[in-house]
């Protein structure tokens, strides 16, 4: 995907400034990997673990950016289960505005 390649280039070229503003790798995870996973989560791996009832216990095998207790981030930002996430809500609002649909 183009967005993933662009992100890799951005992280490589801007690693210093991004670290200066707070992106880091620590006990809570790897911020750089987390952002990449939020953009393009490993849906097939996550689905397989969920189907087997092993999602929480084997989370770290599929996701490296955040530990299992922070899994909710992946539901809000890039919902791999339903596809309904904050971006979609933004699209709905934007599209409604430009279509002339008034909020009730």
Short mmCIF file of N, CA, C and O in Angstrom, two decimals:
data_model
loop_
_atom_site.label_atom_id
_atom_site.label_comp_id
_atom_site.label_asym_id
_atom_site.label_seq_id
_atom_site.Cartn_x
_atom_site.Cartn_y
_atom_site.Cartn_z
N UNK A 1 0.83 -1.19 0.00
CA UNK A 1 0.00 0.00 0.00
C UNK A 1 0.87 1.25 0.00
O UNK A 1 1.90 1.31 0.69
N UNK A 2 0.41 2.23 -0.72
CA UNK A 2 1.17 3.47 -0.82
C UNK A 2 1.30 4.19 0.52
O UNK A 2 2.34 4.76 0.83
N UNK A 3 0.23 4.14 1.33
CA UNK A 3 0.29 4.85 2.62
C UNK A 3 1.33 4.23 3.54
O UNK A 3 2.00 4.94 4.29
N UNK A 4 1.50 2.92 3.45
CA UNK A 4 2.49 2.25 4.29
C UNK A 4 3.92 2.62 3.85
O UNK A 4 4.78 2.88 4.68
N UNK A 5 4.14 2.67 2.55
CA UNK A 5 5.45 3.05 2.02
C UNK A 5 5.75 4.50 2.38
O UNK A 5 6.86 4.82 2.82
N UNK A 6 4.77 5.36 2.22
CA UNK A 6 4.94 6.77 2.56
C UNK A 6 5.28 6.93 4.04
O UNK A 6 6.16 7.70 4.42
N UNK A 7 4.60 6.17 4.88
CA UNK A 7 4.85 6.23 6.32
C UNK A 7 6.27 5.78 6.65
O UNK A 7 6.95 6.40 7.47
N UNK A 8 6.73 4.72 6.02
CA UNK A 8 8.10 4.24 6.25
C UNK A 8 9.12 5.30 5.88
O UNK A 8 10.09 5.53 6.61
N UNK A 9 8.92 5.97 4.75
CA UNK A 9 9.83 7.04 4.33
C UNK A 9 9.77 8.20 5.32
O UNK A 9 10.81 8.73 5.72
N UNK A 10 8.58 8.57 5.71
CA UNK A 10 8.40 9.66 6.68
C UNK A 10 9.11 9.34 8.00
O UNK A 10 9.83 10.17 8.54
N UNK A 11 8.90 8.14 8.51
CA UNK A 11 9.55 7.75 9.77
C UNK A 11 11.07 7.74 9.64
O UNK A 11 11.77 8.14 10.55
N UNK A 12 11.57 7.29 8.50
CA UNK A 12 13.01 7.26 8.29
C UNK A 12 13.58 8.67 8.23
O UNK A 12 14.57 8.99 8.89
N UNK A 13 12.94 9.53 7.44
CA UNK A 13 13.44 10.89 7.25
C UNK A 13 13.21 11.80 8.45
O UNK A 13 13.97 12.74 8.66
N UNK A 14 12.17 11.54 9.22
CA UNK A 14 11.79 12.44 10.31
C UNK A 14 11.91 11.80 11.69
O UNK A 14 11.32 12.30 12.65
N UNK A 15 12.68 10.74 11.82
CA UNK A 15 12.76 10.03 13.09
C UNK A 15 13.18 10.94 14.24
O UNK A 15 12.56 10.93 15.30
N UNK A 16 14.20 11.74 14.04
CA UNK A 16 14.66 12.65 15.09
C UNK A 16 13.58 13.61 15.55
O UNK A 16 13.26 13.68 16.75
N UNK A 17 13.00 14.40 14.64
CA UNK A 17 11.95 15.33 15.05
C UNK A 17 10.74 14.63 15.66
O UNK A 17 10.13 15.15 16.60
N UNK A 18 10.38 13.46 15.16
CA UNK A 18 9.25 12.73 15.72
C UNK A 18 9.54 12.27 17.15
O UNK A 18 8.67 12.30 18.01
N UNK A 19 10.78 11.86 17.40
CA UNK A 19 11.16 11.49 18.76
C UNK A 19 11.17 12.71 19.67
O UNK A 19 10.80 12.62 20.84
N UNK A 20 11.57 13.85 19.14
CA UNK A 20 11.58 15.08 19.94
C UNK A 20 10.19 15.47 20.40
O UNK A 20 10.04 16.05 21.48
N UNK A 21 9.16 15.17 19.60
CA UNK A 21 7.80 15.51 19.99
C UNK A 21 7.09 14.39 20.74
O UNK A 21 5.92 14.50 21.07
N UNK A 22 7.82 13.30 21.02
CA UNK A 22 7.27 12.30 21.91
C UNK A 22 7.08 10.89 21.39
O UNK A 22 6.75 9.99 22.16
N UNK A 23 7.24 10.64 20.09
CA UNK A 23 7.14 9.26 19.62
C UNK A 23 8.34 8.48 20.13
O UNK A 23 9.47 8.97 20.08
N UNK A 24 8.08 7.27 20.63
CA UNK A 24 9.17 6.51 21.24
C UNK A 24 8.87 5.01 21.26
O UNK A 24 7.77 4.58 20.96
N UNK A 25 9.88 4.29 21.68
CA UNK A 25 9.76 2.86 21.92
C UNK A 25 10.05 2.66 23.40
O UNK A 25 11.10 3.08 23.89
N UNK A 26 9.07 2.08 24.14
CA UNK A 26 9.27 1.85 25.56
C UNK A 26 8.46 0.64 26.00
O UNK A 26 8.02 -0.15 25.16
N UNK A 27 8.26 0.49 27.30
CA UNK A 27 7.54 -0.67 27.83
C UNK A 27 6.09 -0.75 27.36
O UNK A 27 5.49 -1.82 27.35
N UNK A 28 5.51 0.39 27.00
CA UNK A 28 4.12 0.42 26.53
C UNK A 28 4.00 0.06 25.05
O UNK A 28 2.90 -0.08 24.54
N UNK A 29 5.11 -0.02 24.36
CA UNK A 29 5.07 -0.38 22.95
C UNK A 29 5.95 0.51 22.10
O UNK A 29 6.71 1.32 22.59
N UNK A 30 5.81 0.31 20.82
CA UNK A 30 6.58 1.04 19.83
C UNK A 30 5.63 1.97 19.08
O UNK A 30 4.77 1.51 18.33
N UNK A 31 5.77 3.27 19.31
CA UNK A 31 4.86 4.23 18.69
C UNK A 31 4.90 4.17 17.17
O UNK A 31 3.88 4.32 16.51
N UNK A 32 6.08 3.96 16.61
CA UNK A 32 6.22 3.92 15.16
C UNK A 32 5.50 2.70 14.58
O UNK A 32 4.77 2.82 13.60
N UNK A 33 5.67 1.56 15.20
CA UNK A 33 4.98 0.35 14.76
C UNK A 33 3.48 0.50 14.98
O UNK A 33 2.67 0.10 14.14
N UNK A 34 3.10 1.10 16.10
CA UNK A 34 1.68 1.29 16.41
C UNK A 34 0.99 2.11 15.32
O UNK A 34 -0.09 1.74 14.85
N UNK A 35 1.59 3.20 14.91
CA UNK A 35 0.98 4.03 13.87
C UNK A 35 0.83 3.23 12.58
O UNK A 35 -0.23 3.27 11.93
N UNK A 36 1.86 2.48 12.21
CA UNK A 36 1.78 1.66 11.00
C UNK A 36 0.68 0.61 11.12
O UNK A 36 -0.06 0.37 10.17
N UNK A 37 0.56 -0.01 12.30
CA UNK A 37 -0.48 -1.02 12.51
C UNK A 37 -1.88 -0.40 12.52
O UNK A 37 -2.84 -1.04 12.08
N UNK A 38 -1.99 0.81 13.01
CA UNK A 38 -3.29 1.49 12.99
C UNK A 38 -3.74 1.78 11.56
O UNK A 38 -4.92 1.70 11.25
N UNK A 39 -2.79 2.11 10.70
CA UNK A 39 -3.11 2.38 9.30
C UNK A 39 -3.43 1.10 8.56
O UNK A 39 -4.36 1.04 7.75
N UNK A 40 -2.67 0.05 8.83
CA UNK A 40 -2.85 -1.21 8.12
C UNK A 40 -2.72 -2.38 9.09
O UNK A 40 -1.69 -3.04 9.14
N UNK A 41 -3.76 -2.63 9.89
CA UNK A 41 -3.68 -3.71 10.88
C UNK A 41 -3.62 -5.09 10.21
O UNK A 41 -4.16 -5.27 9.12
N UNK A 42 -2.97 -6.05 10.86
CA UNK A 42 -2.91 -7.41 10.31
C UNK A 42 -4.24 -8.13 10.52
O UNK A 42 -4.38 -9.01 11.38
N UNK A 43 -5.24 -7.77 9.74
CA UNK A 43 -6.62 -8.23 9.94
C UNK A 43 -6.75 -9.75 9.93
O UNK A 43 -7.47 -10.31 10.75
N UNK A 44 -6.07 -10.41 9.00
CA UNK A 44 -6.19 -11.87 8.91
C UNK A 44 -5.68 -12.56 10.17
O UNK A 44 -6.30 -13.49 10.67
N UNK A 45 -4.53 -12.09 10.67
CA UNK A 45 -3.98 -12.67 11.91
C UNK A 45 -4.93 -12.42 13.08
O UNK A 45 -5.18 -13.33 13.88
N UNK A 46 -5.43 -11.21 13.18
CA UNK A 46 -6.33 -10.86 14.29
C UNK A 46 -7.63 -11.66 14.21
O UNK A 46 -8.11 -12.17 15.22
N UNK A 47 -8.18 -11.78 13.01
CA UNK A 47 -9.41 -12.57 12.83
C UNK A 47 -9.19 -14.03 13.23
O UNK A 47 -10.03 -14.63 13.90
N UNK A 48 -8.07 -14.60 12.82
CA UNK A 48 -7.77 -16.00 13.13
C UNK A 48 -7.65 -16.20 14.64
O UNK A 48 -8.19 -17.17 15.19
N UNK A 49 -6.96 -15.30 15.31
CA UNK A 49 -6.82 -15.40 16.77
C UNK A 49 -8.18 -15.25 17.45
O UNK A 49 -8.49 -15.97 18.41
N UNK A 50 -8.99 -14.31 16.97
CA UNK A 50 -10.32 -14.10 17.56
C UNK A 50 -11.20 -15.33 17.38
O UNK A 50 -11.91 -15.73 18.31
N UNK A 51 -11.16 -15.94 16.21
CA UNK A 51 -11.97 -17.13 15.94
C UNK A 51 -11.60 -18.29 16.86
O UNK A 51 -12.46 -19.07 17.26
N UNK A 52 -10.31 -18.38 17.20
CA UNK A 52 -9.84 -19.46 18.08
C UNK A 52 -9.94 -19.10 19.55
O UNK A 52 -9.57 -19.88 20.42
N UNK A 53 -10.42 -17.87 19.86
CA UNK A 53 -10.53 -17.44 21.24
C UNK A 53 -9.19 -17.16 21.89
O UNK A 53 -9.06 -17.22 23.11
N UNK A 54 -8.20 -16.82 21.07
CA UNK A 54 -6.84 -16.61 21.57
C UNK A 54 -6.36 -15.17 21.39
O UNK A 54 -5.17 -14.89 21.54
N UNK A 55 -7.26 -14.28 21.08
CA UNK A 55 -6.85 -12.92 20.75
C UNK A 55 -6.08 -12.25 21.88
O UNK A 55 -5.01 -11.70 21.67
N UNK A 56 -6.61 -12.32 23.09
CA UNK A 56 -5.94 -11.66 24.22
C UNK A 56 -4.63 -12.36 24.58
O UNK A 56 -3.60 -11.71 24.77
N UNK A 57 -4.66 -13.67 24.64
CA UNK A 57 -3.47 -14.40 25.08
C UNK A 57 -2.33 -14.38 24.06
O UNK A 57 -1.17 -14.48 24.43
N UNK A 58 -2.66 -14.22 22.79
CA UNK A 58 -1.62 -14.24 21.76
C UNK A 58 -1.54 -12.93 20.98
O UNK A 58 -1.00 -12.88 19.88
N UNK A 59 -2.07 -11.87 21.57
CA UNK A 59 -2.09 -10.54 20.96
C UNK A 59 -0.72 -10.13 20.42
O UNK A 59 -0.58 -9.64 19.32
N UNK A 60 0.31 -10.34 21.23
CA UNK A 60 1.67 -9.92 20.87
C UNK A 60 2.24 -10.60 19.65
O UNK A 60 3.21 -10.13 19.06
N UNK A 61 1.65 -11.70 19.23
CA UNK A 61 2.10 -12.37 18.00
C UNK A 61 1.61 -11.64 16.75
O UNK A 61 2.21 -11.77 15.69
N UNK A 62 0.52 -10.92 16.88
CA UNK A 62 -0.05 -10.22 15.73
C UNK A 62 0.23 -8.72 15.77
O UNK A 62 0.43 -8.09 14.74
N UNK A 63 0.23 -8.15 16.98
CA UNK A 63 0.38 -6.70 17.16
C UNK A 63 1.61 -6.42 18.00
O UNK A 63 1.76 -6.96 19.09
N UNK A 64 2.48 -5.55 17.51
CA UNK A 64 3.70 -5.21 18.25
C UNK A 64 3.68 -3.79 18.80
O UNK A 64 4.47 -3.44 19.66
N UNK A 65 2.76 -2.97 18.30
CA UNK A 65 2.75 -1.55 18.68
C UNK A 65 2.25 -1.26 20.08
O UNK A 65 2.68 -0.30 20.71
N UNK A 66 1.34 -2.09 20.58
CA UNK A 66 0.78 -1.90 21.91
C UNK A 66 0.43 -3.25 22.52
O UNK A 66 0.04 -4.18 21.82
N UNK A 67 0.53 -3.36 23.85
CA UNK A 67 0.15 -4.61 24.52
C UNK A 67 -1.37 -4.82 24.50
O UNK A 67 -2.13 -3.90 24.17
N UNK A 68 -1.80 -6.00 24.86
CA UNK A 68 -3.23 -6.38 24.79
C UNK A 68 -4.13 -5.43 25.57
O UNK A 68 -5.25 -5.17 25.14
N UNK A 69 -3.67 -4.91 26.71
CA UNK A 69 -4.55 -4.04 27.48
C UNK A 69 -4.80 -2.69 26.79
O UNK A 69 -5.65 -1.91 27.22
N UNK A 70 -4.10 -2.42 25.71
CA UNK A 70 -4.33 -1.20 24.92
C UNK A 70 -5.00 -1.54 23.58
O UNK A 70 -5.03 -0.71 22.67
N UNK A 71 -5.57 -2.73 23.47
CA UNK A 71 -6.19 -3.18 22.22
C UNK A 71 -7.32 -2.26 21.76
O UNK A 71 -7.59 -2.16 20.56
N UNK A 72 -7.97 -1.60 22.69
CA UNK A 72 -9.09 -0.72 22.34
C UNK A 72 -8.68 0.37 21.36
O UNK A 72 -9.49 0.84 20.57
N UNK A 73 -7.41 0.78 21.37
CA UNK A 73 -6.95 1.80 20.43
C UNK A 73 -7.17 1.36 18.99
O UNK A 73 -7.53 2.16 18.13
N UNK A 74 -6.96 0.07 18.75
CA UNK A 74 -7.10 -0.45 17.40
C UNK A 74 -8.57 -0.53 16.98
O UNK A 74 -8.86 -0.54 15.79
N UNK A 75 -9.46 -0.57 17.93
CA UNK A 75 -10.90 -0.58 17.63
C UNK A 75 -11.39 0.83 17.29
O UNK A 75 -12.24 1.01 16.44
N UNK A 76 -10.84 1.83 17.94
CA UNK A 76 -11.29 3.21 17.74
C UNK A 76 -10.69 3.79 16.46
O UNK A 76 -11.40 4.38 15.64
N UNK A 77 -9.40 3.62 16.28
CA UNK A 77 -8.71 4.29 15.19
C UNK A 77 -8.87 3.56 13.86
O UNK A 77 -9.11 4.17 12.83
N UNK A 78 -8.73 2.26 13.86
CA UNK A 78 -8.83 1.48 12.62
C UNK A 78 -9.49 0.15 12.96
O UNK A 78 -8.83 -0.86 13.13
N UNK A 79 -10.79 0.15 13.05
CA UNK A 79 -11.52 -1.01 13.54
C UNK A 79 -11.44 -2.16 12.56
O UNK A 79 -12.12 -2.19 11.54
N UNK A 80 -10.62 -3.13 12.87
CA UNK A 80 -10.41 -4.27 11.98
C UNK A 80 -11.57 -5.25 12.01
O UNK A 80 -11.72 -6.08 11.12
N UNK A 81 -12.42 -5.16 13.03
CA UNK A 81 -13.57 -6.08 13.13
C UNK A 81 -14.73 -5.65 12.24
O UNK A 81 -15.28 -6.43 11.48
N UNK A 82 -15.12 -4.38 12.37
CA UNK A 82 -16.31 -3.92 11.66
C UNK A 82 -16.00 -2.91 10.55
O UNK A 82 -16.85 -2.67 9.70
N UNK A 83 -14.83 -2.30 10.59
CA UNK A 83 -14.50 -1.27 9.62
C UNK A 83 -15.08 0.09 9.99
O UNK A 83 -14.84 1.08 9.31
N UNK A 84 -15.83 0.16 11.08
CA UNK A 84 -16.42 1.43 11.52
C UNK A 84 -15.51 2.05 12.57
O UNK A 84 -15.35 1.51 13.66
N UNK A 85 -14.89 3.15 12.21
CA UNK A 85 -13.93 3.79 13.10
C UNK A 85 -14.04 5.30 12.99
O UNK A 85 -14.93 5.81 12.30
N UNK A 86 -13.17 6.02 13.64
CA UNK A 86 -13.28 7.48 13.68
C UNK A 86 -13.17 8.11 12.30
O UNK A 86 -13.83 9.11 12.03
N UNK A 87 -12.38 7.53 11.42
CA UNK A 87 -12.29 8.07 10.06
C UNK A 87 -13.63 7.99 9.35
O UNK A 87 -14.03 8.91 8.65
N UNK A 88 -14.33 6.88 9.52
CA UNK A 88 -15.63 6.71 8.85
C UNK A 88 -16.62 7.76 9.35
O UNK A 88 -17.37 8.32 8.56
N UNK A 89 -16.62 8.01 10.65
CA UNK A 89 -17.52 9.03 11.18
C UNK A 89 -17.20 10.40 10.59
O UNK A 89 -18.09 11.17 10.26
N UNK A 90 -15.92 10.68 10.41
CA UNK A 90 -15.51 11.93 9.81
C UNK A 90 -15.99 12.00 8.35
O UNK A 90 -16.47 13.03 7.90
N UNK A 91 -15.87 10.89 7.63
CA UNK A 91 -16.33 10.84 6.24
C UNK A 91 -17.84 11.07 6.16
O UNK A 91 -18.31 11.80 5.29
N UNK A 92 -18.60 10.43 7.06
CA UNK A 92 -20.05 10.62 7.06
C UNK A 92 -20.41 12.09 7.24
O UNK A 92 -21.26 12.63 6.53
N UNK A 93 -19.77 12.72 8.18
CA UNK A 93 -20.06 14.13 8.47
C UNK A 93 -19.69 15.02 7.29
O UNK A 93 -20.45 15.89 6.88
N UNK A 94 -18.48 14.78 6.75
CA UNK A 94 -18.02 15.58 5.61
C UNK A 94 -18.94 15.39 4.40
O UNK A 94 -19.36 16.35 3.77
N UNK A 95 -19.25 14.14 4.10
CA UNK A 95 -20.09 13.86 2.93
C UNK A 95 -21.48 14.44 3.10
O UNK A 95 -22.05 15.00 2.15
N UNK A 96 -22.05 14.31 4.29
CA UNK A 96 -23.37 14.89 4.55
C UNK A 96 -23.35 16.41 4.35
O UNK A 96 -24.26 16.98 3.75
N UNK A 97 -22.31 17.04 4.82
CA UNK A 97 -22.19 18.49 4.68
C UNK A 97 -22.19 18.89 3.21
O UNK A 97 -22.92 19.79 2.79
N UNK A 98 -21.35 18.22 2.41
CA UNK A 98 -21.24 18.58 0.99
C UNK A 98 -22.44 18.13 0.16
O UNK A 98 -22.65 18.63 -0.94
N UNK A 99 -23.24 17.22 0.69
CA UNK A 99 -24.48 16.82 0.02
C UNK A 99 -25.67 17.68 0.44
O UNK A 99 -26.77 17.51 -0.05
N UNK A 100 -25.43 18.58 1.39
CA UNK A 100 -26.48 19.47 1.85
C UNK A 100 -27.42 18.83 2.85
O UNK A 100 -28.52 19.33 3.09
N UNK A 101 -26.99 17.74 3.45
CA UNK A 101 -27.84 17.05 4.44
C UNK A 101 -27.63 17.73 5.79
O UNK A 101 -26.53 17.87 6.28
N UNK A 102 -28.73 18.19 6.37
CA UNK A 102 -28.67 18.87 7.65
C UNK A 102 -28.70 17.86 8.79
O UNK A 102 -29.40 16.87 8.73
N UNK A 103 -27.95 18.16 9.83
CA UNK A 103 -27.98 17.32 11.03
C UNK A 103 -29.26 17.57 11.79
O UNK A 103 -29.78 18.67 11.83
N UNK A 104 -29.75 16.52 12.44
CA UNK A 104 -30.97 16.66 13.24
C UNK A 104 -30.66 16.51 14.70
O UNK A 104 -29.81 15.86 15.13
#
